[in-house]
C-alpha cells in the first residue's frame, strides 16, 4: 500500500513531531509548511485574526495556515507525517560524507580542489616537497581560482597538504633553461609571476588562507591580498629574499608596510626575519591563530558558518573594500615582477639557488 493511501495514526504524528526536532534546518519555506500543517492537524482551519502587515513573521505563518482552507485535520496530519519522512530520508543521504577522493575536481595534478558546503577548497598537494610551487602548480592555481570565481561557492580557501603550507617557489624552476637562453627564462617567469599575482588581486569572492604549517617566500607575500588568514600555532612566516639574491613580490612591497608599518615590513622583506604565527598575528598579517591540535576542526567550523552568509553581500563588501586599490596593486605587481626579472639574472641569485639545489644551503 502506498504511503499516502495509509492513514497516519496519532502515534505516527507524535513520532514525526519528535523527528522534526532532529532534522537539519530545512529552510524557512519548509518550516512554514510544517507549521501550517501542524496547526491544521491540531486546531483545524485557521481561526485567529490576521496579524498586522508589519508583523512579518506571524503574518507569514498565518498566511501559510490560512492557505490550507478547510483541509480535514486527518489529511493535514497525514501530509505532515509524509513531509517529515521525506525530509528525514533526504537529510540522511546528504549527511553521508563522500570520501575526499570522490569529491575532488578532475584535471589537477599538483592540487586537490573540492567544492562543498558553498566552499571551494584549493589544496596544494606536493607534501613530500613541502608544497614548493612548480610552474605547473602556478598554472593550476590560476585555473582553480578562475573556476572558483565563477562557481556557485560563496568563499574560496587556499591551504596546503602535509606539514607545510608551502615552501614557496620551487627553486628548480630556475634550472629548466630553454634553448633561447636564460634571459628568455627570466622574462617568461616574470610574466608568469605577474599573471599569478593578478589572479589574487582580481579574485572577486572572499579568499581565505588556511595556513596549516610553515610558509615561505611567495606563499607568504600573497597573504596581503587575502581577506582572512587563519594560522596554526605551528605556522611560521619567512620571506628570505635577500638570502636568495631576490626581491619581494606578491605586492608585499606595498601591502606589508601598509599592514604592519614600514619598519616591521623591512625586517621581514629586507632582512628575512622569520615570524612565528603569534608574531604575524600581532603585526596584522594573520587574522587569528588556532592551537595546532584543534586547528582544522576550529577553522572549518568557522568557515562553514561564514559560507552560509548571503554570497552577493559578501562579494559586494569585498569589492567596496578592495576595488579602489586594484589598479595600484596591478601596477605594483608589474614593477615587482620587472625587478625580479633582473634579479634572476644576477650572480647573487644564481649562487643562492645553486647552493640550495646542491644541498649546500637551506633556509
Ligand atoms: C615562476 C617563478 C616565480 C617566482 C616567484 C618568486 C618567488 C620567490 C620565493 O618563493 S622565494 C622562497 C623559495 N623557497 C625557499 O628558498 C625554500 C627552500 N627550502 C628549504 O629551505 C627547506 O627545504 C625547508 C626549510 C623549506 C624545509 O626543510 P626540511 O624540513 O629540512 O625539508 P627538506 O629540505 O628535506 O625538504 C623536503 C624536500 O622538499 C624539497 N623542497 C623543499 N622546498 C623546496 C623548494 N622551495 N624548492 C625546491 N625543492 C624544495 C627539498 O629539496 C626536499 O627534496 P628531496 O626530498 O631532497 O628530493
Coordinates of C-alpha atoms and ligand atoms in Angstrom, one line a residue:
X1 CA 0.0 0.0 0.0
X2 CA 1.3 3.5 -0.8
X3 CA 2.2 5.8 2.0
X4 CA -0.4 8.4 1.0
X5 CA -3.1 5.8 1.0
X6 CA -2.4 5.0 4.6
X7 CA -4.0 7.0 7.5
X8 CA -1.4 8.4 9.8
X9 CA -2.1 7.5 13.4
X10 CA -1.7 9.8 16.3
X11 CA 1.4 7.8 17.2
X12 CA 2.9 8.4 13.7
X13 CA 2.1 12.1 14.1
X14 CA 3.8 12.3 17.5
X15 CA 6.8 10.4 16.2
X16 CA 7.0 12.9 13.3
X17 CA 6.9 15.7 15.8
X18 CA 9.9 14.4 17.7
X19 CA 11.7 13.5 14.4
X20 CA 11.4 17.1 13.1
X21 CA 13.5 18.4 16.1
X22 CA 16.4 16.2 15.0
X23 CA 16.4 17.4 11.3
X24 CA 18.9 19.8 9.8
X25 CA 17.4 23.2 9.4
X26 CA 15.1 22.6 6.3
X27 CA 14.8 26.3 5.5
X28 CA 12.0 28.9 6.1
X29 CA 9.7 27.7 3.3
X30 CA 9.5 24.2 4.6
X31 CA 9.3 25.4 8.2
X32 CA 6.2 27.4 7.2
X33 CA 4.6 24.3 5.6
X34 CA 5.3 22.3 8.7
X35 CA 3.8 25.0 10.9
X36 CA 0.7 25.3 8.8
X37 CA 0.1 21.5 8.6
X38 CA 0.7 21.2 12.4
X39 CA -1.9 23.9 13.2
X40 CA -4.4 22.4 10.7
X41 CA -3.9 18.9 12.1
X42 CA -4.3 20.0 15.7
X43 CA -6.7 23.0 15.6
X44 CA -8.4 22.7 12.2
X45 CA -8.9 25.6 9.8
X46 CA -7.2 29.0 10.6
X47 CA -9.3 30.7 13.3
X48 CA -7.2 33.6 14.5
X49 CA -7.3 37.3 13.3
X50 CA -4.8 38.2 10.6
X51 CA -1.6 39.8 12.1
X52 CA -0.8 43.4 11.0
X53 CA 1.3 44.0 7.9
X54 CA 4.4 44.9 9.9
X55 CA 4.3 41.7 12.0
X56 CA 6.1 39.9 9.2
X57 CA 6.8 36.5 10.8
X58 CA 3.4 36.0 12.3
X59 CA 1.8 37.1 9.1
X60 CA 3.8 34.6 7.0
X61 CA 2.7 31.9 9.5
X62 CA -0.9 32.9 9.4
X63 CA -0.9 33.1 5.5
X64 CA 0.6 29.6 5.3
X65 CA -2.1 28.2 7.7
X66 CA -4.9 30.1 6.2
X67 CA -3.9 28.8 2.7
X68 CA -4.8 25.3 3.8
X69 CA -8.5 26.4 3.9
X70 CA -10.8 23.6 5.1
X71 CA -8.3 20.7 4.7
X72 CA -9.5 18.0 7.1
X73 CA -7.4 17.5 10.2
X74 CA -6.7 13.9 9.3
X75 CA -5.3 14.8 5.9
X76 CA -3.2 17.6 7.4
X77 CA -1.8 15.0 9.9
X78 CA -1.0 12.6 7.1
X79 CA 0.7 15.4 5.0
X80 CA 2.7 16.4 8.0
X81 CA 3.9 12.8 8.6
X82 CA 4.8 12.4 4.8
X83 CA 6.6 15.7 4.7
X84 CA 8.8 14.8 7.7
X85 CA 9.5 11.4 6.4
X86 CA 10.7 12.9 3.0
X87 CA 12.9 15.4 4.8
X88 CA 14.4 12.7 7.0
X89 CA 15.4 10.5 4.1
X90 CA 16.9 13.4 2.1
X91 CA 18.8 14.6 5.2
X92 CA 20.1 11.1 5.8
X93 CA 21.5 10.8 2.3
X94 CA 23.0 14.3 2.4
X95 CA 24.7 13.6 5.7
X96 CA 26.6 10.7 4.1
X97 CA 30.0 12.3 3.5
X98 CA 31.7 11.0 0.4
X99 CA 35.5 10.4 0.8
X100 CA 37.5 13.4 -0.5
X101 CA 38.9 11.4 -3.4
X102 CA 35.3 11.1 -4.8
X103 CA 34.6 14.8 -4.4
X104 CA 37.8 16.1 -5.9
X105 CA 37.6 18.0 -9.1
X106 CA 39.4 16.4 -12.0
X107 CA 42.1 18.0 -14.1
X108 CA 44.6 19.0 -11.4
X109 CA 47.9 17.1 -10.7
X110 CA 49.5 19.4 -8.2
X111 CA 46.3 20.4 -6.3
X112 CA 43.3 18.8 -4.7
X113 CA 40.3 21.0 -5.5
X114 CA 37.0 20.3 -3.8
X115 CA 33.7 22.2 -3.6
X116 CA 31.1 21.6 -0.9
X117 CA 29.2 23.5 1.8
X118 CA 29.5 26.5 -0.5
X119 CA 33.3 26.5 0.0
X120 CA 35.8 25.8 -2.8
X121 CA 39.0 24.5 -1.2
X122 CA 42.2 24.6 -3.2
X123 CA 44.8 22.4 -1.5
X124 CA 48.5 22.5 -2.7
X125 CA 49.4 18.8 -2.9
X126 CA 53.1 18.2 -3.0
X127 CA 53.7 17.3 0.7
X128 CA 57.0 15.5 0.0
X129 CA 58.4 18.7 -1.4
X130 CA 56.8 20.9 1.3
X131 CA 54.3 22.1 -1.4
X132 CA 57.0 24.0 -3.3
X133 CA 55.3 25.7 -6.2
X134 CA 56.3 24.4 -9.6
X135 CA 55.5 26.1 -12.9
X136 CA 52.6 23.6 -13.3
X137 CA 51.3 24.4 -9.8
X138 CA 51.3 28.2 -10.6
X139 CA 49.3 27.4 -13.7
X140 CA 46.9 25.1 -11.9
X141 CA 46.3 27.6 -9.0
X142 CA 45.4 30.2 -11.6
X143 CA 43.0 27.8 -13.3
X144 CA 41.4 26.8 -10.0
X145 CA 41.0 30.4 -8.9
X146 CA 39.4 31.3 -12.2
X147 CA 37.0 28.4 -11.9
X148 CA 36.2 29.2 -8.3
X149 CA 35.4 32.8 -9.2
X150 CA 32.6 31.5 -11.4
X151 CA 31.3 28.5 -9.5
X152 CA 28.4 28.7 -7.0
X153 CA 30.6 28.7 -3.9
X154 CA 30.4 31.6 -1.5
X155 CA 34.0 31.6 -0.3
X156 CA 37.4 30.2 -1.5
X157 CA 40.1 28.7 0.6
X158 CA 43.8 28.1 -0.2
X159 CA 45.7 25.6 2.0
X160 CA 48.4 23.0 2.0
X161 CA 48.6 19.2 2.4
X162 CA 51.0 17.8 4.9
X163 CA 53.3 19.6 7.4
X164 CA 54.0 22.7 5.4
X165 CA 51.6 25.3 4.0
X166 CA 54.2 26.0 1.2
X167 CA 58.0 26.4 0.9
X168 CA 57.4 29.0 -1.8
X169 CA 58.8 29.0 -5.3
X170 CA 60.2 25.6 -6.3
X171 CA 63.9 26.6 -6.7
X172 CA 64.3 24.0 -9.5
X173 CA 62.0 26.2 -11.6
X174 CA 65.2 28.1 -12.4
X175 CA 67.1 25.1 -13.8
X176 CA 64.9 24.5 -16.8
X177 CA 66.6 26.9 -19.2
X178 CA 65.0 27.0 -22.7
X179 CA 67.2 27.0 -25.9
X180 CA 66.5 30.7 -26.2
X181 CA 68.7 31.3 -23.1
X182 CA 68.5 32.5 -19.5
X183 CA 67.1 36.0 -20.4
X184 CA 64.1 34.4 -22.0
X185 CA 63.6 32.2 -19.0
X186 CA 63.7 35.3 -16.7
X187 CA 61.2 37.1 -19.0
X188 CA 58.7 34.2 -19.1
X189 CA 59.0 33.7 -15.3
X190 CA 58.3 37.4 -14.7
X191 CA 55.2 37.1 -16.9
X192 CA 54.0 34.0 -15.1
X193 CA 54.6 35.7 -11.7
X194 CA 52.7 38.8 -12.8
X195 CA 49.7 36.8 -14.1
X196 CA 49.7 34.6 -11.0
X197 CA 49.6 37.6 -8.6
X198 CA 47.0 39.4 -10.7
X199 CA 44.6 36.4 -10.2
X200 CA 44.7 37.1 -6.4
X201 CA 44.3 40.9 -6.9
X202 CA 41.3 40.3 -9.1
X203 CA 39.6 37.4 -7.2
X204 CA 36.0 38.6 -6.6
X205 CA 34.9 36.4 -3.6
X206 CA 36.2 36.2 0.0
X207 CA 39.5 34.5 -0.2
X208 CA 40.8 32.7 2.9
X209 CA 44.2 31.3 3.6
X210 CA 44.2 28.3 5.9
X211 CA 47.9 28.3 6.9
X212 CA 48.4 24.7 8.2
X213 CA 52.2 25.0 8.7
X214 CA 55.3 26.9 7.8
X215 CA 55.0 29.3 4.9
X216 CA 57.9 30.6 2.8
X217 CA 58.5 33.2 0.0
X218 CA 55.7 33.9 -2.3
X219 CA 53.2 31.8 -0.2
X220 CA 53.7 34.5 2.5
X221 CA 53.8 37.6 0.3
X222 CA 50.5 37.0 -1.3
X223 CA 48.8 36.7 2.1
X224 CA 48.4 40.5 2.0
X225 CA 45.9 40.0 -0.9
X226 CA 43.7 37.6 1.1
X227 CA 40.7 38.7 3.0
X228 CA 41.3 36.4 6.0
X229 CA 44.3 34.4 7.1
X230 CA 43.9 31.7 9.7
X231 CA 47.1 30.1 11.0
X232 CA 48.0 27.0 13.0
X233 CA 50.2 27.8 16.0
X234 CA 52.9 25.7 14.2
X235 CA 53.0 28.1 11.2
X236 CA 55.9 30.4 10.6
X237 CA 56.2 33.2 8.0
X238 CA 59.5 33.6 6.2
X239 CA 60.5 35.8 3.3
X240 CA 64.3 35.2 2.8
X241 CA 64.5 37.3 -0.4
X242 CA 67.9 38.8 0.3
X243 CA 69.4 35.4 1.2
X244 CA 68.3 34.2 -2.2
X245 CA 69.6 37.3 -4.1
X246 CA 65.9 38.2 -4.9
X247 CA 63.4 41.0 -4.1
X248 CA 59.8 41.0 -2.7
X249 CA 56.8 40.1 -4.9
X250 CA 53.1 39.4 -4.4
X251 CA 52.6 43.2 -3.9
X252 CA 54.2 42.8 -0.5
X253 CA 56.4 45.8 -1.1
X254 CA 53.1 47.7 -0.7
X255 CA 50.8 45.5 1.4
X256 CA 53.3 44.7 4.1
X257 CA 54.3 48.2 5.1
X258 CA 50.6 49.1 5.0
X259 CA 49.6 46.2 7.2
X260 CA 52.5 46.2 9.7
X261 CA 54.2 49.5 9.2
X262 CA 57.5 50.1 7.2
X263 CA 59.9 49.1 10.0
X264 CA 58.4 45.7 10.7
X265 CA 57.9 45.1 6.9
X266 CA 61.6 45.9 6.2
X267 CA 62.7 43.4 8.9
X268 CA 60.8 40.7 7.0
X269 CA 61.3 41.7 3.4
X270 CA 64.9 43.0 3.5
X271 CA 66.5 41.1 6.4
X272 CA 64.4 37.9 6.1
X273 CA 63.2 37.8 9.7
X274 CA 61.0 34.7 10.3
X275 CA 57.8 35.4 12.3
X276 CA 56.0 33.0 14.5
X277 CA 52.2 32.7 14.0
X278 CA 51.7 34.8 17.1
X279 CA 54.0 37.5 15.9
X280 CA 52.4 37.5 12.4
X281 CA 49.0 37.9 14.1
X282 CA 50.2 40.7 16.4
X283 CA 51.5 42.5 13.2
X284 CA 48.2 42.1 11.4
X285 CA 49.3 39.7 8.7
X286 CA 47.3 36.9 10.3
X287 CA 43.7 37.2 11.3
X288 CA 43.7 34.6 14.1
X289 CA 45.9 31.7 15.4
X290 CA 44.5 28.4 16.5
X291 CA 46.2 25.7 18.5
X292 CA 47.7 23.1 16.1
X293 CA 45.8 20.3 17.8
X294 CA 42.4 21.8 17.0
X295 CA 43.3 23.9 14.0
X296 CA 41.4 22.0 11.3
X297 CA 38.3 21.5 13.4
X298 CA 38.0 25.0 14.6
X299 CA 38.8 26.7 11.3
X300 CA 36.4 24.6 9.2
X301 CA 33.6 25.0 11.7
X302 CA 34.1 28.8 11.4
X303 CA 34.3 28.7 7.6
X304 CA 31.2 26.6 7.2
X305 CA 29.3 29.2 9.3
X306 CA 30.7 32.1 7.2
X307 CA 29.9 30.3 3.9
X308 CA 26.2 30.4 4.8
X309 CA 26.2 34.2 4.7
X310 CA 24.5 35.8 1.7
X311 CA 27.1 35.4 -1.1
X312 CA 26.2 38.5 -3.1
X313 CA 26.5 40.7 0.0
X314 CA 30.0 39.2 0.8
X315 CA 31.1 39.8 -2.8
X316 CA 29.9 43.4 -2.8
X317 CA 31.5 44.1 0.6
X318 CA 34.8 42.8 -0.8
X319 CA 34.5 45.0 -3.9
X320 CA 33.8 48.0 -1.7
X321 CA 36.8 47.2 0.5
X322 CA 39.3 46.3 -2.3
X323 CA 38.3 47.9 -5.6
X324 CA 39.9 51.3 -5.2
X325 CA 43.3 49.7 -4.7
X326 CA 43.2 47.3 -7.6
X327 CA 44.8 49.4 -10.3
X328 CA 47.5 50.4 -7.9
X329 CA 48.2 46.8 -6.9
X330 CA 48.4 45.7 -10.6
X331 CA 51.0 48.5 -11.2
X332 CA 53.0 47.4 -8.1
X333 CA 52.8 43.8 -9.2
X334 CA 54.2 44.7 -12.7
X335 CA 57.0 46.7 -11.1
X336 CA 58.0 43.9 -8.6
X337 CA 57.9 41.4 -11.4
X338 CA 60.2 43.6 -13.6
X339 CA 62.7 43.9 -10.7
X340 CA 62.7 40.2 -10.1
X341 CA 63.3 39.5 -13.8
X342 CA 66.6 41.4 -13.4
X343 CA 67.4 39.8 -10.1
X344 CA 67.1 36.2 -11.5
X345 CA 69.9 37.1 -13.9
X346 CA 72.2 38.2 -11.1
X347 CA 75.2 36.2 -9.6
X348 CA 73.7 36.6 -6.1
X349 CA 70.5 34.8 -7.1
X350 CA 72.2 32.1 -9.3
X351 CA 74.6 31.2 -6.5
X352 CA 71.9 31.1 -3.8
X353 CA 69.7 28.8 -6.0
X354 CA 72.7 26.5 -6.9
X355 CA 73.6 26.3 -3.2
X356 CA 70.2 25.1 -2.3
X357 CA 69.9 22.7 -5.2
X358 CA 73.4 21.2 -4.5
X359 CA 72.3 20.9 -0.8
X360 CA 74.9 23.4 0.4
X361 CA 72.2 25.8 1.9
X362 CA 68.8 25.7 3.4
X363 CA 66.9 28.5 5.0
Ligands
LIG1 C1 57.9 31.5 -12.0 C2 58.7 32.0 -10.9 C3 58.0 32.8 -9.9 C4 58.9 33.1 -8.8 C5 58.3 33.9 -7.7 C6 59.3 34.3 -6.7 C7 59.2 33.5 -5.5 C8 60.1 33.5 -4.5 C9 60.1 32.6 -3.4 O1 59.1 31.9 -3.1 S1 61.5 32.6 -2.5 C10 61.4 31.2 -1.4 C11 61.9 30.0 -2.1 N1 61.9 28.9 -1.1 C12 63.0 28.5 -0.5 O2 64.1 29.1 -0.5 C13 62.8 27.3 0.4 C14 63.8 26.3 0.1 N2 63.7 25.1 1.0 C15 64.2 25.0 2.2 O3 65.0 25.8 2.7 C16 63.9 23.7 3.0 O4 63.5 22.7 2.1 C17 62.8 23.9 4.0 C18 63.3 24.8 5.2 C19 61.6 24.6 3.4 C20 62.4 22.6 4.6 O5 63.5 22.0 5.2 P1 63.4 20.4 5.7 O6 62.2 20.3 6.7 O7 64.7 20.0 6.2 O8 62.9 19.6 4.4 P2 63.8 19.3 3.1 O9 64.7 20.4 2.8 O10 64.4 18.0 3.3 O11 62.6 19.3 2.0 C21 61.9 18.1 1.6 C22 62.0 18.0 0.1 O12 61.4 19.2 -0.5 C23 62.3 19.9 -1.3 N3 62.0 21.3 -1.3 C24 61.5 22.0 -0.2 N4 61.4 23.3 -0.5 C25 61.7 23.4 -1.8 C26 61.7 24.5 -2.7 N5 61.3 25.7 -2.4 N6 62.1 24.3 -4.0 C27 62.5 23.0 -4.4 N7 62.5 21.9 -3.6 C28 62.1 22.1 -2.3 C29 63.7 19.5 -0.7 O13 64.7 19.7 -1.7 C30 63.5 18.1 -0.4 O14 63.5 17.4 -1.6 P3 64.3 15.9 -1.6 O15 63.5 15.1 -0.7 O16 65.7 16.2 -1.2 O17 64.1 15.5 -3.0

